[in-house]
Tab-separated table of C-alpha atoms in Angstrom:
chain	number	residue	atom	x	y	z
P	1	UNK	CA	81.630	94.547	86.030
P	2	UNK	CA	83.951	91.735	87.022
P	3	UNK	CA	83.653	89.801	90.240
P	4	UNK	CA	86.974	90.008	91.994
P	5	UNK	CA	88.560	88.387	95.021
P	6	UNK	CA	87.957	90.540	98.081
P	7	UNK	CA	90.517	90.575	100.855
P	8	UNK	CA	89.506	89.408	104.306
P	9	UNK	CA	88.488	92.190	106.638
P	10	UNK	CA	86.117	93.679	104.065
P	11	UNK	CA	83.264	92.874	106.408
P	12	UNK	CA	84.570	95.448	108.863
P	13	UNK	CA	84.904	98.071	106.154
P	14	UNK	CA	81.372	97.423	104.942
P	15	UNK	CA	80.030	97.624	108.468
P	16	UNK	CA	81.631	100.973	109.093
P	17	UNK	CA	81.042	102.541	105.684
P	18	UNK	CA	77.424	101.519	105.241
P	19	UNK	CA	78.235	99.387	102.207
P	20	UNK	CA	76.788	96.018	103.131
P	21	UNK	CA	75.312	93.535	100.670
P	22	UNK	CA	71.833	94.436	99.528
P	23	UNK	CA	68.853	92.313	98.660
P	24	UNK	CA	66.789	92.778	95.513
P	25	UNK	CA	64.386	94.976	97.447
P	26	UNK	CA	66.081	96.930	100.190
P	27	UNK	CA	62.783	98.475	101.293
P	28	UNK	CA	62.357	102.053	102.449
P	29	UNK	CA	65.487	103.908	103.456
P	30	UNK	CA	65.637	104.484	107.229
P	31	UNK	CA	65.529	108.083	108.354
P	32	UNK	CA	69.172	109.086	108.863
P	33	UNK	CA	70.430	110.647	112.052
P	34	UNK	CA	71.285	114.354	111.819
P	35	UNK	CA	74.571	115.000	110.072
P	36	UNK	CA	77.229	115.301	112.785
P	37	UNK	CA	79.544	118.242	112.974
P	38	UNK	CA	83.253	117.393	112.817
P	39	UNK	CA	85.099	118.598	115.866
P	40	UNK	CA	88.165	120.023	114.124
P	41	UNK	CA	89.118	121.890	110.973
P	42	UNK	CA	92.139	120.347	109.210
P	43	UNK	CA	95.042	122.638	108.504
P	44	UNK	CA	95.792	123.561	104.916
P	45	UNK	CA	98.402	121.499	103.055
P	46	UNK	CA	101.900	122.031	104.413
P	47	UNK	CA	105.102	120.046	104.449
P	48	UNK	CA	105.994	119.409	108.079
P	49	UNK	CA	109.281	117.719	107.246
P	50	UNK	CA	109.784	114.433	109.048
P	51	UNK	CA	108.183	115.438	112.348
P	52	UNK	CA	105.421	113.002	113.305
P	53	UNK	CA	102.109	114.857	112.860
P	54	UNK	CA	99.613	115.320	115.677
P	55	UNK	CA	96.380	113.361	115.348
P	56	UNK	CA	93.082	115.084	116.021
P	57	UNK	CA	89.727	113.567	116.942
P	58	UNK	CA	87.214	114.399	114.212
P	59	UNK	CA	84.039	112.388	114.745
P	60	UNK	CA	82.901	109.849	117.334
P	61	UNK	CA	79.735	107.883	116.608
P	62	UNK	CA	78.031	104.574	117.420
P	63	UNK	CA	78.964	101.760	115.059
P	64	UNK	CA	75.497	102.042	113.507
P	65	UNK	CA	75.645	105.847	113.252
P	66	UNK	CA	77.088	108.264	110.704
P	67	UNK	CA	80.637	107.754	109.426
P	68	UNK	CA	83.012	110.251	107.894
P	69	UNK	CA	83.851	109.569	104.245
P	70	UNK	CA	86.026	112.656	103.766
P	71	UNK	CA	86.073	116.380	104.352
P	72	UNK	CA	87.701	119.442	102.878
P	73	UNK	CA	87.690	123.090	103.860
P	74	UNK	CA	84.159	123.774	102.545
P	75	UNK	CA	82.301	120.475	102.859
P	76	UNK	CA	82.099	117.374	105.025
P	77	UNK	CA	80.906	114.045	103.598
P	78	UNK	CA	79.286	111.436	105.849
P	79	UNK	CA	77.608	108.122	105.172
P	80	UNK	CA	74.875	106.432	107.138
P	81	UNK	CA	74.831	102.839	108.329
P	82	UNK	CA	71.646	102.033	106.448
P	83	UNK	CA	71.971	99.134	104.035
P	84	UNK	CA	72.339	101.320	100.930
P	85	UNK	CA	74.745	103.827	102.487
P	86	UNK	CA	72.914	107.174	102.328
P	87	UNK	CA	75.523	109.874	101.698
P	88	UNK	CA	75.203	113.423	103.024
P	89	UNK	CA	77.341	116.402	102.010
P	90	UNK	CA	77.148	119.329	104.428
P	91	UNK	CA	78.336	122.911	104.075
P	92	UNK	CA	80.720	123.402	106.988
P	93	UNK	CA	80.008	127.135	107.313
P	94	UNK	CA	76.192	127.064	107.261
P	95	UNK	CA	75.867	123.518	108.725
P	96	UNK	CA	73.232	122.848	106.067
P	97	UNK	CA	73.088	119.634	104.056
P	98	UNK	CA	73.475	120.462	100.374
P	99	UNK	CA	73.252	116.840	99.150
P	100	UNK	CA	71.477	113.771	100.482
P	101	UNK	CA	72.219	110.921	98.112
P	102	UNK	CA	70.087	107.776	98.464
P	103	UNK	CA	71.091	104.907	96.134
P	104	UNK	CA	68.359	103.289	94.075
P	105	UNK	CA	66.846	100.046	95.351
P	106	UNK	CA	69.380	97.246	95.083
P	107	UNK	CA	72.355	99.604	94.800
P	108	UNK	CA	75.001	100.332	97.442
P	109	UNK	CA	77.097	103.512	97.705
P	110	UNK	CA	80.847	103.103	97.316
P	111	UNK	CA	83.900	104.974	98.523
P	112	UNK	CA	85.557	107.292	97.792
P	113	UNK	CA	83.457	110.394	97.208
P	114	UNK	CA	85.464	112.632	94.877
P	115	UNK	CA	84.960	116.259	95.909
P	116	UNK	CA	86.246	119.776	95.315
P	117	UNK	CA	84.826	123.242	96.081
P	118	UNK	CA	82.055	122.937	93.481
P	119	UNK	CA	81.454	119.300	92.544
P	120	UNK	CA	81.096	115.877	94.125
P	121	UNK	CA	81.168	112.474	92.442
P	122	UNK	CA	79.298	109.540	94.011
P	123	UNK	CA	79.321	105.937	92.776
P	124	UNK	CA	76.680	103.256	93.465
P	125	UNK	CA	76.958	99.615	92.456
P	126	UNK	CA	74.632	96.645	92.170
P	127	UNK	CA	76.803	93.549	92.339
P	128	UNK	CA	74.175	90.900	93.106
P	129	UNK	CA	71.906	89.255	90.592
P	130	UNK	CA	72.147	88.651	86.848
P	131	UNK	CA	72.543	92.326	85.893
P	132	UNK	CA	75.378	93.999	87.853
P	133	UNK	CA	75.568	97.733	87.245
P	134	UNK	CA	77.561	100.808	88.162
P	135	UNK	CA	75.927	104.236	88.451
P	136	UNK	CA	77.998	107.409	88.803
P	137	UNK	CA	76.542	110.880	89.316
P	138	UNK	CA	78.135	114.307	89.701
P	139	UNK	CA	76.509	116.800	92.074
P	140	UNK	CA	76.686	120.560	91.670
P	141	UNK	CA	77.259	121.601	95.268
P	142	UNK	CA	75.958	125.129	94.652
P	143	UNK	CA	72.504	123.790	93.713
P	144	UNK	CA	72.481	120.275	95.147
P	145	UNK	CA	71.381	118.888	91.772
P	146	UNK	CA	72.808	115.698	90.285
P	147	UNK	CA	73.441	114.619	86.718
P	148	UNK	CA	74.878	111.404	85.240
P	149	UNK	CA	78.572	111.542	84.479
P	150	UNK	CA	78.546	112.612	80.815
P	151	UNK	CA	81.176	113.470	78.251
P	152	UNK	CA	83.736	111.000	79.624
P	153	UNK	CA	84.188	107.240	79.131
P	154	UNK	CA	81.783	105.200	81.303
P	155	UNK	CA	82.971	103.590	84.544
P	156	UNK	CA	83.167	99.797	84.191
P	157	UNK	CA	84.919	98.693	87.405
P	158	UNK	CA	83.920	99.598	90.987
P	159	UNK	CA	87.317	100.914	92.087
P	160	UNK	CA	87.839	104.664	91.742
P	161	UNK	CA	91.092	106.248	92.846
P	162	UNK	CA	90.926	109.901	93.870
P	163	UNK	CA	93.244	112.675	94.937
P	164	UNK	CA	91.332	115.871	95.721
P	165	UNK	CA	89.641	116.812	92.402
P	166	UNK	CA	91.385	114.226	90.194
P	167	UNK	CA	90.119	110.667	89.834
P	168	UNK	CA	91.040	107.522	87.902
P	169	UNK	CA	88.972	104.501	86.939
P	170	UNK	CA	88.574	101.628	84.466
P	171	UNK	CA	86.417	101.924	81.363
P	172	UNK	CA	85.605	99.438	78.606
P	173	UNK	CA	85.960	100.979	75.147
P	174	UNK	CA	84.286	100.164	71.814
P	175	UNK	CA	86.934	97.520	71.094
P	176	UNK	CA	86.093	95.749	74.381
P	177	UNK	CA	89.407	96.809	75.866
P	178	UNK	CA	89.767	97.790	79.512
P	179	UNK	CA	91.234	101.303	79.670
P	180	UNK	CA	92.539	103.373	82.577
P	181	UNK	CA	91.003	106.859	82.498
P	182	UNK	CA	92.232	109.916	84.425
P	183	UNK	CA	89.670	112.720	84.762
P	184	UNK	CA	89.459	116.181	86.312
P	185	UNK	CA	86.281	116.541	88.380
P	186	UNK	CA	85.718	120.225	87.622
P	187	UNK	CA	86.287	120.274	83.859
P	188	UNK	CA	85.655	116.570	83.078
P	189	UNK	CA	88.746	116.702	80.899
P	190	UNK	CA	90.019	113.137	80.667
P	191	UNK	CA	92.669	111.016	79.025
P	192	UNK	CA	93.127	107.306	78.461
P	193	UNK	CA	96.423	106.236	79.995
P	194	UNK	CA	96.517	102.703	78.591
P	195	UNK	CA	94.212	99.910	77.402
P	196	UNK	CA	94.333	96.127	77.794
P	197	UNK	CA	92.669	93.633	75.451
P	198	UNK	CA	89.924	91.402	76.873
P	199	UNK	CA	89.802	89.261	78.902
P	200	UNK	CA	92.527	91.260	80.614
P	201	UNK	CA	91.669	94.441	82.489
P	202	UNK	CA	93.084	97.312	84.545
P	203	UNK	CA	92.100	97.960	88.153
P	204	UNK	CA	93.158	99.263	91.583
P	205	UNK	CA	93.977	102.895	90.649
P	206	UNK	CA	95.723	104.943	93.360
P	207	UNK	CA	96.188	108.645	92.589
P	208	UNK	CA	98.833	110.937	94.092
P	209	UNK	CA	99.627	114.585	93.468
P	210	UNK	CA	101.602	113.712	90.316
P	211	UNK	CA	101.044	110.052	89.385
P	212	UNK	CA	98.433	107.346	88.962
P	213	UNK	CA	99.489	103.827	89.953
P	214	UNK	CA	97.350	100.859	88.907
P	215	UNK	CA	97.364	97.137	88.209
P	216	UNK	CA	97.046	95.261	84.931
P	217	UNK	CA	95.635	91.743	84.983
P	218	UNK	CA	96.367	89.436	82.058
P	219	UNK	CA	94.725	86.023	81.474
P	220	UNK	CA	92.473	86.196	84.535
P	221	UNK	CA	90.749	82.991	85.690
P	222	UNK	CA	93.528	80.892	84.145
P	223	UNK	CA	96.763	79.295	85.335
P	224	UNK	CA	98.648	81.951	83.343
P	225	UNK	CA	97.100	84.814	85.361
P	226	UNK	CA	99.547	87.692	85.730
P	227	UNK	CA	98.975	90.856	87.767
P	228	UNK	CA	101.509	93.657	87.594
P	229	UNK	CA	101.775	97.284	88.744
P	230	UNK	CA	102.271	100.259	86.411
P	231	UNK	CA	102.460	104.004	86.976
P	232	UNK	CA	101.937	107.033	84.736
P	233	UNK	CA	102.081	110.834	85.130
P	234	UNK	CA	98.663	112.390	85.650
P	235	UNK	CA	98.857	114.966	82.861
P	236	UNK	CA	100.657	113.162	80.064
P	237	UNK	CA	103.087	110.365	79.375
P	238	UNK	CA	102.935	106.612	78.933
P	239	UNK	CA	102.470	104.061	81.688
P	240	UNK	CA	105.578	102.176	82.778
P	241	UNK	CA	105.722	98.909	84.717
P	242	UNK	CA	107.100	98.875	88.252
P	243	UNK	CA	109.579	95.968	88.326
P	244	UNK	CA	108.308	93.310	90.708
P	245	UNK	CA	110.113	91.395	93.422
P	246	UNK	CA	108.144	88.310	92.327
P	247	UNK	CA	106.630	88.353	88.857
P	248	UNK	CA	102.858	88.359	88.316
P	249	UNK	CA	101.659	88.732	91.926
P	250	UNK	CA	101.847	92.504	92.415
P	251	UNK	CA	98.607	93.769	93.995
P	252	UNK	CA	98.424	97.567	94.355
P	253	UNK	CA	100.675	100.514	95.107
P	254	UNK	CA	101.230	104.260	95.152
P	255	UNK	CA	103.824	106.542	93.550
P	256	UNK	CA	105.080	110.008	94.469
P	257	UNK	CA	108.066	111.820	92.997
P	258	UNK	CA	109.096	108.771	90.973
P	259	UNK	CA	109.211	106.448	94.005
P	260	UNK	CA	106.747	103.567	94.328
P	261	UNK	CA	105.610	101.404	97.209
P	262	UNK	CA	103.615	98.323	96.250
P	263	UNK	CA	102.523	95.009	97.715
P	264	UNK	CA	102.583	91.466	96.398
P	265	UNK	CA	100.285	88.527	97.153
P	266	UNK	CA	99.233	85.626	94.947
P	267	UNK	CA	95.584	85.225	93.958
P	268	UNK	CA	95.763	81.686	95.363
P	269	UNK	CA	97.167	82.782	98.735
P	270	UNK	CA	94.684	81.820	101.488
P	271	UNK	CA	95.451	85.050	103.393
P	272	UNK	CA	95.031	87.844	100.877
P	273	UNK	CA	94.307	90.274	103.722
P	274	UNK	CA	98.059	90.656	104.186
P	275	UNK	CA	100.762	91.079	101.564
P	276	UNK	CA	104.487	91.762	101.337
P	277	UNK	CA	105.444	95.371	100.560
P	278	UNK	CA	108.437	96.801	98.716
P	279	UNK	CA	109.770	100.222	97.755
P	280	UNK	CA	111.746	101.471	94.761
P	281	UNK	CA	112.973	105.053	94.917
P	282	UNK	CA	113.263	105.065	91.107
P	283	UNK	CA	112.424	102.704	88.289
P	284	UNK	CA	115.982	101.373	88.052
P	285	UNK	CA	116.752	101.267	91.790
P	286	UNK	CA	116.729	98.013	93.754
P	287	UNK	CA	113.573	96.920	95.561
P	288	UNK	CA	113.763	97.154	99.353
P	289	UNK	CA	111.403	95.035	101.476
P	290	UNK	CA	109.129	96.878	103.906
P	291	UNK	CA	107.581	93.870	105.615
P	292	UNK	CA	103.951	92.800	105.705
P	293	UNK	CA	101.128	95.292	105.128
P	294	UNK	CA	97.349	95.137	105.115
P	295	UNK	CA	96.421	94.585	101.463
P	296	UNK	CA	94.815	97.515	99.629
P	297	UNK	CA	95.789	100.114	102.253
P	298	UNK	CA	98.717	101.753	100.426
P	299	UNK	CA	97.830	105.429	99.923
P	300	UNK	CA	99.504	108.608	98.676
P	301	UNK	CA	98.912	111.795	100.672
P	302	UNK	CA	100.902	114.985	100.203
P	303	UNK	CA	104.588	114.098	99.906
P	304	UNK	CA	104.104	110.762	101.649
P	305	UNK	CA	103.045	107.184	100.966
P	306	UNK	CA	101.189	105.560	103.866
P	307	UNK	CA	99.995	102.044	104.683
P	308	UNK	CA	98.554	99.981	107.508
P	309	UNK	CA	100.189	97.084	109.345
P	310	UNK	CA	98.410	94.391	111.364
P	311	UNK	CA	100.034	92.120	113.923
P	312	UNK	CA	98.422	89.268	115.845
P	313	UNK	CA	99.522	88.248	119.338
P	314	UNK	CA	99.861	84.592	120.413
P	315	UNK	CA	96.424	84.968	122.043
P	316	UNK	CA	94.888	86.162	118.781
P	317	UNK	CA	94.600	89.852	119.690
P	318	UNK	CA	95.049	92.167	116.704
P	319	UNK	CA	97.004	95.427	116.750
P	320	UNK	CA	97.051	97.948	113.896
P	321	UNK	CA	99.446	100.759	113.077
P	322	UNK	CA	100.009	103.273	110.282
P	323	UNK	CA	103.424	103.730	108.711
P	324	UNK	CA	104.619	106.316	106.223
P	325	UNK	CA	107.603	106.879	103.942
P	326	UNK	CA	108.782	109.415	101.398
P	327	UNK	CA	111.784	109.599	99.063
P	328	UNK	CA	115.010	110.229	100.942
P	329	UNK	CA	114.078	108.417	104.146
P	330	UNK	CA	116.208	105.411	105.036
P	331	UNK	CA	113.291	103.611	106.676
P	332	UNK	CA	109.560	104.123	107.267
P	333	UNK	CA	108.166	106.070	110.207
P	334	UNK	CA	105.464	104.743	112.478
P	335	UNK	CA	102.826	107.448	112.303
P	336	UNK	CA	100.090	105.971	114.488
P	337	UNK	CA	99.637	102.932	116.744
P	338	UNK	CA	96.166	101.791	117.756
P	339	UNK	CA	95.439	100.091	121.058
P	340	UNK	CA	95.250	96.291	120.919
P	341	UNK	CA	91.818	95.168	119.789
P	342	UNK	CA	91.035	98.420	117.931
P	343	UNK	CA	90.661	97.897	114.171
P	344	UNK	CA	91.380	100.511	111.494
P	345	UNK	CA	89.515	101.046	108.227
P	346	UNK	CA	91.491	101.926	105.077
P	347	UNK	CA	92.682	105.536	105.048
P	348	UNK	CA	91.534	108.399	102.834
P	349	UNK	CA	93.331	111.616	101.920
P	350	UNK	CA	91.944	115.077	101.182
P	351	UNK	CA	93.878	118.370	101.031
P	352	UNK	CA	97.067	116.700	102.360
P	353	UNK	CA	95.184	115.443	105.408
P	354	UNK	CA	94.767	111.743	106.121
P	355	UNK	CA	91.599	110.360	107.710
P	356	UNK	CA	91.091	106.938	109.270
P	357	UNK	CA	88.322	105.407	111.333
P	358	UNK	CA	89.166	103.349	114.421
P	359	UNK	CA	86.570	100.764	115.448
P	360	UNK	CA	86.236	100.042	119.163
P	361	UNK	CA	84.247	96.850	118.718
P	362	UNK	CA	85.239	95.333	122.068
P	363	UNK	CA	83.953	98.335	124.039
P	364	UNK	CA	80.542	98.627	125.647
P	365	UNK	CA	78.864	100.257	123.867
P	366	UNK	CA	80.756	99.794	120.619
P	367	UNK	CA	81.711	102.963	118.744
P	368	UNK	CA	83.945	104.330	116.019
P	369	UNK	CA	86.146	107.393	116.035
P	370	UNK	CA	87.529	109.158	112.980
P	371	UNK	CA	90.911	110.791	113.471
P	372	UNK	CA	92.939	112.984	111.123
P	373	UNK	CA	96.482	114.262	110.684
P	374	UNK	CA	97.865	116.871	108.303
P	375	UNK	CA	100.871	115.272	106.684
């Protein structure tokens, strides 16, 4: 498991998602608060055209309370603020918890949780110490029992990209190559999209309804380091590079219907929290600039690609917003604007519904509120 540069602002994400750094002995897991009941049921996937969707309040909790990871029509997934990130999956009809996942001592739960009507995939990592490890288990939601992820290539990098019941990740093969794997959660049918010889590796997978977009890093830790974005169809077909605006500094992106939005920032840039975004409607079309985005927030959901934008006033006050775009639009739409001083976590998508947590850290008392919109 490689140690990678983490963008600024990760501290906020870790605070809200219960994924803070652990010690060698985390001690007993605190008793979690009862699993909260989301206040709304998302609508089923629809295409609402270009009308701006209505946001709904889903879950309001103290900063140190439970936090929504994702939800779908049968289950809701929450994570506690304990150091390890205890994850609870609750049946929305019976209100009963079917899974309570407590990471082993020294491990921390990661996002996302990949989930469908029958299965859920949860990843824990231990990044500190001389023996970093990744553990991935798949829960049978009808029994609540877990089993190691078997019959597919092992996960070797922390990042997992997910779109409903399909997920993508990096795996190191017998030739010590880093390979991008796309897997179906229900059947565990998988395919290797591409492989990169060591010391290079693949990372940052973002999955949409039809495509996986990911980065390929060549000659890491050297002056010749090159990071580029590629995309490939989920079912079959080779990966193709997304032509960059500036070579070798592409970071991450998302693709839908042949169109890709990606961001670029150099590994040596002192502010990797923000990056410059571009869009290509097709592989041979010109790149159009989209301005500055929050790094690692580009997401595919339904027919749309979404991302977050952060602006800072002369007094230092931060303001966040969410923009979206899809093929055929001349310019992006502003989908959501937070109040000044309210921070947003990275978005998630499930069943064509986007979820984001807003952190009211300047309020007394502090709290977070998860909101959702069917796109």
